[in-house]
Amino acid sequence: MAAVKHSRQREAILTELRSRKDHPTAEELYLSLKPHMPNLSLGTVYRNLNMLACDGVILRISFKGADRFDGNKMLHYHFRCLECGKVYDIDMPTFDGINLKAQAFAKGRINSHELVFSGVCDECLDAEKN
């Protein structure tokens, strides 16, 4: 019985994560799921996110502070706010051929790349104005 509950919780965690583009922390994900799943614990969310990340089902994005998680495994780029720490997708075309171009300068084999733009998000810019 516990395994069924665990699977249901893991599926809910994955579904919620995949519906978002803001790359939540485990705590943010827990807070969004808790009203619909009163028996859910923060530890369960952490364990499931770690398992899903280790299995390659989701991405773990690590910067200073708490890890953030991304349910979209397709190649895409991110923006990280240096003020509040938010991380979200940038909806732009990927750079085709960049791995091949970088391979000319790299020792070893390039399989993929990650690109993160850093700056100040619009909400933090608005807060600076006020």
XYZ file of C-alpha atoms in Angstrom, residues 8-9 12 16 20 29-40:
17
model
C 0.867 8.585 -6.683
C 2.786 11.300 -4.837
C 1.753 14.389 -8.699
C 3.169 19.756 -11.094
C 5.665 25.067 -14.445
C 6.743 22.689 -5.069
C 5.659 21.284 -1.701
C 3.691 24.457 -0.895
C 1.856 24.314 -4.233
C 0.950 20.620 -3.796
C 0.112 20.610 -0.068
C -3.434 22.068 -0.373
C -4.382 19.191 -2.712
C -2.361 16.527 -0.884
C -2.644 17.142 2.877
C -0.596 14.047 3.763
C 2.358 15.100 1.616
